[in-house]
CSV table of C-alpha atoms in Angstrom, one decimal:
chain,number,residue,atom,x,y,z
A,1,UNK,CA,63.4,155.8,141.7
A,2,UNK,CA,65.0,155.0,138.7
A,3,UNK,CA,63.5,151.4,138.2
A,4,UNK,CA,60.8,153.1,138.3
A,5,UNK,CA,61.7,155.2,135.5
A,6,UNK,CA,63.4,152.9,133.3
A,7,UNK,CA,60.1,150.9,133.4
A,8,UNK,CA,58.1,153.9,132.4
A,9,UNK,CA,60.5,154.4,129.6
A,10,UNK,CA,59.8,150.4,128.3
A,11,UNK,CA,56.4,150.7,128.7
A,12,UNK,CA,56.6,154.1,126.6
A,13,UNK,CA,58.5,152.0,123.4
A,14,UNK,CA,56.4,149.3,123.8
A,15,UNK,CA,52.8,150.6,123.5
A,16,UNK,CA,54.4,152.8,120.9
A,17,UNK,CA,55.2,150.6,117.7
A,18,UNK,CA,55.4,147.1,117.2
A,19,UNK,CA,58.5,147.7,115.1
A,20,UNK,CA,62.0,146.2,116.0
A,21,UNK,CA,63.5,149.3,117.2
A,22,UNK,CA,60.5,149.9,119.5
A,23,UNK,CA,60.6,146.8,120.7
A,24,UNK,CA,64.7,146.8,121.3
A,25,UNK,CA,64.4,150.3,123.2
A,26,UNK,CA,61.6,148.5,125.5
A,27,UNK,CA,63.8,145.7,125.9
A,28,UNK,CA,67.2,147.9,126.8
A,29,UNK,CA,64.7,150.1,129.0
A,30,UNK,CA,63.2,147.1,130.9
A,31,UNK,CA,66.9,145.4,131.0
A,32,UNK,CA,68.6,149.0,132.4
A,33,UNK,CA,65.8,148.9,135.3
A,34,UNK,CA,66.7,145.8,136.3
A,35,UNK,CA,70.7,146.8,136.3
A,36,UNK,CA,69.4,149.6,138.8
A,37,UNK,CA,69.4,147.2,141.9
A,38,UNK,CA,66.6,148.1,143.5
A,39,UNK,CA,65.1,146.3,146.4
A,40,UNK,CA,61.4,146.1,145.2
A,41,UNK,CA,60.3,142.7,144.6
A,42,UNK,CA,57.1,143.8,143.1
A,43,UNK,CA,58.6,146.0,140.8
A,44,UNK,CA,61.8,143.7,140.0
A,45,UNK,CA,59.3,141.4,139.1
A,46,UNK,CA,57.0,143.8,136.4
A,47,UNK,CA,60.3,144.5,134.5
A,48,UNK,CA,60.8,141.1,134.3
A,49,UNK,CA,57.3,140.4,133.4
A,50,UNK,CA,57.5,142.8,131.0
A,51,UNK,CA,60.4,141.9,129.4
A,52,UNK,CA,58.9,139.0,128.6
A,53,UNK,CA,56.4,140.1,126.5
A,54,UNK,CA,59.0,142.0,124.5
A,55,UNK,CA,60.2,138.8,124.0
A,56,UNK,CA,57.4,137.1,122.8
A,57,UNK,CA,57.1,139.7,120.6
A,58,UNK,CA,60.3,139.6,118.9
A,59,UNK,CA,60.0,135.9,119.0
A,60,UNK,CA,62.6,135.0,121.5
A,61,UNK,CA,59.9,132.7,124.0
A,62,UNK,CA,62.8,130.8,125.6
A,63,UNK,CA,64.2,134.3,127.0
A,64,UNK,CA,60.4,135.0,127.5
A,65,UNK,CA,60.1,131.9,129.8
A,66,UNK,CA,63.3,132.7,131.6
A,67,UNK,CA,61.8,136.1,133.0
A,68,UNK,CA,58.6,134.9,133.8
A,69,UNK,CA,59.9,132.6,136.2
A,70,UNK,CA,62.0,135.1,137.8
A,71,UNK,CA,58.9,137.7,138.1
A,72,UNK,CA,57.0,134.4,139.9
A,73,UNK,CA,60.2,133.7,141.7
A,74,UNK,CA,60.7,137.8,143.4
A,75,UNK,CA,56.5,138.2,143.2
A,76,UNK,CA,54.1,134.7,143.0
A,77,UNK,CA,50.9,136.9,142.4
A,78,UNK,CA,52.2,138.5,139.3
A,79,UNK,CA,49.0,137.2,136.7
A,80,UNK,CA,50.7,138.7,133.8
A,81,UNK,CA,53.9,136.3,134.5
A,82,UNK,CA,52.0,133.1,134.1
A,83,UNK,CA,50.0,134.1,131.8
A,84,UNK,CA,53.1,135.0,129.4
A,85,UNK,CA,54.9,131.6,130.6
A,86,UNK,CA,51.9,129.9,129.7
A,87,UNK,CA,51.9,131.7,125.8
A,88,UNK,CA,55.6,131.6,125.6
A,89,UNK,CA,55.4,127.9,126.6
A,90,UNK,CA,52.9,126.7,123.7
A,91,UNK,CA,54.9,128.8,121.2
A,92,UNK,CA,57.9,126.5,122.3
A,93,UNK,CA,55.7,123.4,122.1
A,94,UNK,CA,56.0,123.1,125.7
A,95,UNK,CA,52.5,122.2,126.6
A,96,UNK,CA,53.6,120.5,130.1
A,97,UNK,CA,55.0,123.4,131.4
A,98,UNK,CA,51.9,125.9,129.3
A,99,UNK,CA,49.9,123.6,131.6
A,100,UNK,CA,52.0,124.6,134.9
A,101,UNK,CA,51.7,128.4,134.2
A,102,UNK,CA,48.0,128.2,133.5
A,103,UNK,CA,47.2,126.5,136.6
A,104,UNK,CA,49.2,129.1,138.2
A,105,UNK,CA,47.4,132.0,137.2
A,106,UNK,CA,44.0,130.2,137.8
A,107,UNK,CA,44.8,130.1,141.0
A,108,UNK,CA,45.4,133.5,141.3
A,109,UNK,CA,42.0,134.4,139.3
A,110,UNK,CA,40.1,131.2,139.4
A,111,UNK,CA,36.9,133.0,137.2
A,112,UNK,CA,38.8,134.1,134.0
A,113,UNK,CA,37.3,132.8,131.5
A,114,UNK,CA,40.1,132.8,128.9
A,115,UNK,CA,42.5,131.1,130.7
A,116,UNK,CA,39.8,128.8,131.4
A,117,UNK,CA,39.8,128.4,128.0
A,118,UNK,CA,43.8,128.0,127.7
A,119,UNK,CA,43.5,125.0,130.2
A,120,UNK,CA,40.8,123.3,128.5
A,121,UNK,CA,43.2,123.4,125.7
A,122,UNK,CA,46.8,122.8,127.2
A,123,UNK,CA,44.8,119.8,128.6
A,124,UNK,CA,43.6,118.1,125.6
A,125,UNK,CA,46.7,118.6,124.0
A,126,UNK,CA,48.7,117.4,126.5
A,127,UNK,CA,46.3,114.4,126.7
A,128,UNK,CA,46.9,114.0,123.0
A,129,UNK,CA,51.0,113.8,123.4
A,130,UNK,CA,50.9,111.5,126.5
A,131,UNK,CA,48.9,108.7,124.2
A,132,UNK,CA,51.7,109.4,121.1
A,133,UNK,CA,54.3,109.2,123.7
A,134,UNK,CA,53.0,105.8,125.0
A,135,UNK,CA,52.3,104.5,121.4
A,136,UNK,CA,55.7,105.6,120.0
A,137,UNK,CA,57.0,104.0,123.2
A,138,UNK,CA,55.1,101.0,122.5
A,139,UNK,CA,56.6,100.8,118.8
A,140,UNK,CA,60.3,101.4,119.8
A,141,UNK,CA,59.9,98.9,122.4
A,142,UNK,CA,58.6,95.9,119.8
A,143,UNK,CA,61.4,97.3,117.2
A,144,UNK,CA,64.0,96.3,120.0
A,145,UNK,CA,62.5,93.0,121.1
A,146,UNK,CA,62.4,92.4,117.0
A,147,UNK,CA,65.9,93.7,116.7
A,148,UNK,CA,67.2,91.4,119.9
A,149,UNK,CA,65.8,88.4,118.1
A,150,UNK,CA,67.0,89.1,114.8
A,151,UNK,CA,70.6,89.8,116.3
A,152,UNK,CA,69.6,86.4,118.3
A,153,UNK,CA,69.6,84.3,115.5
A,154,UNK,CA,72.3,86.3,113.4
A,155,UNK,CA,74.8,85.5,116.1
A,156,UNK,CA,73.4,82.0,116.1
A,157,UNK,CA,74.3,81.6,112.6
A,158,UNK,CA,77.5,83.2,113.2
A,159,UNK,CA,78.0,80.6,116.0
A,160,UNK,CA,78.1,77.6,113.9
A,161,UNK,CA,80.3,78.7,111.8
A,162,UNK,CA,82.6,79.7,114.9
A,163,UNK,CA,82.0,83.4,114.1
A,164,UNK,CA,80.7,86.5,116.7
A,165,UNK,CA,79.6,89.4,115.9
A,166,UNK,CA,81.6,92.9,117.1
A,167,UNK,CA,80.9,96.5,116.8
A,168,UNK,CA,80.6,98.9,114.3
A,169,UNK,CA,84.2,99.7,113.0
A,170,UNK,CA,83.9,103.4,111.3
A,171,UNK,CA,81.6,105.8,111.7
A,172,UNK,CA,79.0,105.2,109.0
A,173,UNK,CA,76.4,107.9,110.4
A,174,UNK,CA,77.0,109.9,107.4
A,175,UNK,CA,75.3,106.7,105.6
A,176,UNK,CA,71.8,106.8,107.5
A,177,UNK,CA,69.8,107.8,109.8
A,178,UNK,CA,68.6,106.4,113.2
A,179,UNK,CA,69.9,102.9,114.7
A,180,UNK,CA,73.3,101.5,113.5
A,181,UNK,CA,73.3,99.3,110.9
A,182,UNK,CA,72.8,95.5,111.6
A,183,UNK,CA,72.6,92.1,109.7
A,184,UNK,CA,69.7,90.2,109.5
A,185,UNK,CA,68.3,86.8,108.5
A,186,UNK,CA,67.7,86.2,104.7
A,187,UNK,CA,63.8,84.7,104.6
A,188,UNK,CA,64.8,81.4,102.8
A,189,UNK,CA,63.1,78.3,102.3
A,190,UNK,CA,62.5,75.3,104.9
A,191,UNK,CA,65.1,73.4,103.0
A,192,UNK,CA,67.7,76.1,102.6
A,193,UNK,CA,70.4,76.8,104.9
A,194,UNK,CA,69.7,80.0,106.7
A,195,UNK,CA,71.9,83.2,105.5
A,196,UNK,CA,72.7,86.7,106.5
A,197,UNK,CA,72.3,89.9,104.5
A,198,UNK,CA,74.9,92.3,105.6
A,199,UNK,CA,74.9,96.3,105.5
A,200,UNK,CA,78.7,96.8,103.9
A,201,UNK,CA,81.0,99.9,104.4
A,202,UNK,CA,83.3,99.6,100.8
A,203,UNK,CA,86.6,101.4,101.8
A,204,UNK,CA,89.0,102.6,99.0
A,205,UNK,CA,91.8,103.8,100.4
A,206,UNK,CA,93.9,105.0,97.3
A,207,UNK,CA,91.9,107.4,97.0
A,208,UNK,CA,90.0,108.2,100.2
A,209,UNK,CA,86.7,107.5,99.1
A,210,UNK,CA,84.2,104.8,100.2
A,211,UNK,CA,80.3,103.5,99.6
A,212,UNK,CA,77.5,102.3,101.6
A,213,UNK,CA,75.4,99.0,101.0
A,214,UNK,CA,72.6,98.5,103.3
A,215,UNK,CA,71.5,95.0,102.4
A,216,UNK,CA,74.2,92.6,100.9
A,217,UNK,CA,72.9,88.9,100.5
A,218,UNK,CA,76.1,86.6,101.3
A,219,UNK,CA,75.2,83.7,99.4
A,220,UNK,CA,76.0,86.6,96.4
A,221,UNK,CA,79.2,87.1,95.6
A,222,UNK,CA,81.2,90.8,96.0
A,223,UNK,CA,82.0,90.5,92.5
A,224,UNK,CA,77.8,90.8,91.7
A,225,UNK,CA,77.5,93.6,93.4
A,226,UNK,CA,81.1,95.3,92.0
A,227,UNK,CA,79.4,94.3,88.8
A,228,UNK,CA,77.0,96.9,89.2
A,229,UNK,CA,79.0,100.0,90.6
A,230,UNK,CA,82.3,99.4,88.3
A,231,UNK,CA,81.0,98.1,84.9
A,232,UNK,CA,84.0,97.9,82.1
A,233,UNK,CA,82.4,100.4,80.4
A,234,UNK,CA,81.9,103.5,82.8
A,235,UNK,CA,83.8,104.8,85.5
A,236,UNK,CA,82.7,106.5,89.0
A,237,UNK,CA,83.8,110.2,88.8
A,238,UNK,CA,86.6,110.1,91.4
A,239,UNK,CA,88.5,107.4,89.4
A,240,UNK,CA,90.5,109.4,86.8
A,241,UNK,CA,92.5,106.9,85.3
A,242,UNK,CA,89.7,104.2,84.8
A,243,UNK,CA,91.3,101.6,86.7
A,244,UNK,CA,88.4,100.5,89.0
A,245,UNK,CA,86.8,97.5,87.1
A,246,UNK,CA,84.8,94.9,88.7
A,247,UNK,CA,87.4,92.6,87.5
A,248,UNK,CA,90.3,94.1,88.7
A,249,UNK,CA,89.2,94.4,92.5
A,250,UNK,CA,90.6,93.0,95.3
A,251,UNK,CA,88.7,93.1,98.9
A,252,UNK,CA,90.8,92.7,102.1
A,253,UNK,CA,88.0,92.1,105.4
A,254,UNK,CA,89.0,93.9,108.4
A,255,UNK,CA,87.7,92.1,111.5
A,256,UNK,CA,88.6,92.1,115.0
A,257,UNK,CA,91.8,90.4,116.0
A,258,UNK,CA,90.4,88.3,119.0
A,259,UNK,CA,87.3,88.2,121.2
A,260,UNK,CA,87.5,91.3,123.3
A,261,UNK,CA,89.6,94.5,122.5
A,262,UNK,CA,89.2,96.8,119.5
A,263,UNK,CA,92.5,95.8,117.6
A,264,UNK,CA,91.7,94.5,114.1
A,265,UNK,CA,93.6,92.5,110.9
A,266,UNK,CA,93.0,92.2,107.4
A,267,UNK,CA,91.6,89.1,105.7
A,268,UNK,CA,91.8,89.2,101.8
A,269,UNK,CA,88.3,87.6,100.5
A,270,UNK,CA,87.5,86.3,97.3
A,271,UNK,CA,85.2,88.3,95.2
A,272,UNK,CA,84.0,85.6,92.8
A,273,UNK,CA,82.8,83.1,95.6
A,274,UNK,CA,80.0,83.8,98.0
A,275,UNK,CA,80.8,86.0,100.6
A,276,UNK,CA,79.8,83.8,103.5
A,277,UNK,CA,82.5,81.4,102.6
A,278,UNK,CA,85.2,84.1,104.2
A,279,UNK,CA,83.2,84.7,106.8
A,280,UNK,CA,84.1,81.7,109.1
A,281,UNK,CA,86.3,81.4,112.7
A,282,UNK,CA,86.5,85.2,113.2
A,283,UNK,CA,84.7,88.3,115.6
A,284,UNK,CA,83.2,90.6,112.5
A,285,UNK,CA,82.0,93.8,113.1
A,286,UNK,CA,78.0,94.3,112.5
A,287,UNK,CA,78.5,96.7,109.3
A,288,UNK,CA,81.3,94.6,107.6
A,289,UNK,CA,84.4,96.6,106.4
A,290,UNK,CA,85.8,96.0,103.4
A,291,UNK,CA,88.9,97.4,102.0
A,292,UNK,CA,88.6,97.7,98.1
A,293,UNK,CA,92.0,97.8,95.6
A,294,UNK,CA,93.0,97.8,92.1
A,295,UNK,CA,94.9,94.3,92.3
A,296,UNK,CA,98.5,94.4,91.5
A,297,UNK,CA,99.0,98.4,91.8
A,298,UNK,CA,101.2,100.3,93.5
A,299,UNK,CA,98.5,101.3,95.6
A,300,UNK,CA,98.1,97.4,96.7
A,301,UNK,CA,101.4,96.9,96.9
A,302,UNK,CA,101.9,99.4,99.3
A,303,UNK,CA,98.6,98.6,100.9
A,304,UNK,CA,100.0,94.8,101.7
A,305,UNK,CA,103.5,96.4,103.3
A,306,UNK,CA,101.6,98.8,105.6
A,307,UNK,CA,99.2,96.3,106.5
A,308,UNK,CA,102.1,93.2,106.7
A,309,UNK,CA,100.0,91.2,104.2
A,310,UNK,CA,101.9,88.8,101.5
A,311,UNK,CA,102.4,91.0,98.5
A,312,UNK,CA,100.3,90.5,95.1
């Protein structure tokens, strides 16, 4: 039958060359015997099964895996089937399912001694990945329980200055990597009053652009820290006219407009005084946002009429 044939053909271009065009005329050969229909389950299942270790060959293991479960599926005594899962499974770093297909063909040919071999090492590696996956489950669990009682006493902070603590505003993935940004406690002294460094998202819209803090201390003031990224005597390369100087800056706080809901208003904050002092009887988000403008610019001005602000 013509199955038949096509599988003859496969197995021809295979054992021929280990070059790509072998290897594609096996697979086309294999793949046109399994177009023929035929009603052999046996068979049906050796063109998958050899498929597969076209497959593997050309490094393609996840189309690899794919037939050998429909060889085991039309014919469960197929050897060659779980032995390829099983080598197409460990390429893919599966070793949980490498496992599965080598206990499968064990039980097919119990006294093989190199896929006695294979279990003794899908084990042990497996083994090995179970105790990092309980110790990295271990450490992710204490970073949340340290997170939750650093947010704890942030928002208790926040509290007595009749403050809460919202959401992230913007997307600021492009920032970082991993868990949102958060604030934290400042580690002060028994005497001190306790403080919050916050990660800030710098917004300047004149000119679309915008910066990233991760740790801003706000007993500091935003003027120490424009200090550093706008000195009088260099500008950032997207300002072509010069104009963005620490001392020309003005900083408008977008927070959320009540205690539930997503609608937001602007707050303008002082840059020469500690930023905590604007930071009281409001719902900030957890990465604050502030809007950053040349004072007195048409680019303010227009700012403060969009935004229904009192004009500079």
């Amino acid at each position: 039958q013509m199955a038949e044939h096509f599988k003859n053909l496969g197995n021809e271009a295979f054992r021929s060359s280990t070059n790509k065009v072998s290897s594609q005329n096996a697979l086309m050969a294999y793949t046109k015997g399994l177009e023929m229909d035929c009603k052999d389950n046996v068979l049906n299942a050796v063109l998958h099964s050899n498929r597969a270790a076209v497959s593997m060959r050309i490094k393609q293991n996840d189309k690899a895996v794919d037939d050998c479960r429909r060889a085991i599926k039309l014919d469960p005594k197929n050897m060659k089937a779980y032995y390829r899962g099983a080598k197409s499974s460990e390429a893919l770093g599966l070793t949980e399912q490498a496992l599965k297909f080598c206990k499968g063909a064990l039980q097919l040919k119990a006294d093989d001694a190199e896929l006695k071999q294979m279990l003794a090492k899908y084990e042990k590696q497996f083994k090995k990945e179970q105790e990092e996956h309980e110790l990295r489950r271990k450490v992710e669990a204490s970073e949340a329980q340290k997170f939750e009682a650093s947010a704890a006493s942030v928002r208790s902070v926040l509290a007595e200055r009749s403050s809460t603590l919202g959401p992230v505003l913007f997307d600021v993935a492009m920032y970082f990597q991993g868990r949102l940004p958060e604030p934290k406690l400042v580690t002060v002294e028994a005497d001190e009053a306790p403080a919050i460094e916050w990660p800030l998202l710098l917004l300047y819209d004149e000119t679309s652009q915008s910066d990233f803090v991760e740790t801003f201390d706000e007993r500091c003031t935003l003027n120490d820290q424009f200090e550093l990224m706008f000195p009088k005597d260099r500008r950032v390369d997207w300002d072509e006219e010069g104009k963005y100087t620490w001392d020309r800056l003005v900083c408008y706080l977008e927070h959320y407009r009540s205690e539930s809901g997503t609608a937001t208003e602007l707050r303008r904050i002082d840059p020469g005084q500690p930023l905590y002092a604007g930071l009281e009887n409001m719902r900030v988000p957890q990465c604050l946002t502030l809007h950053v403008l040349v004072n007195k610019t048409g680019a303010h001005e227009s700012f403060c009429r969009e935004h229904h602000l009192p004009m500079p």
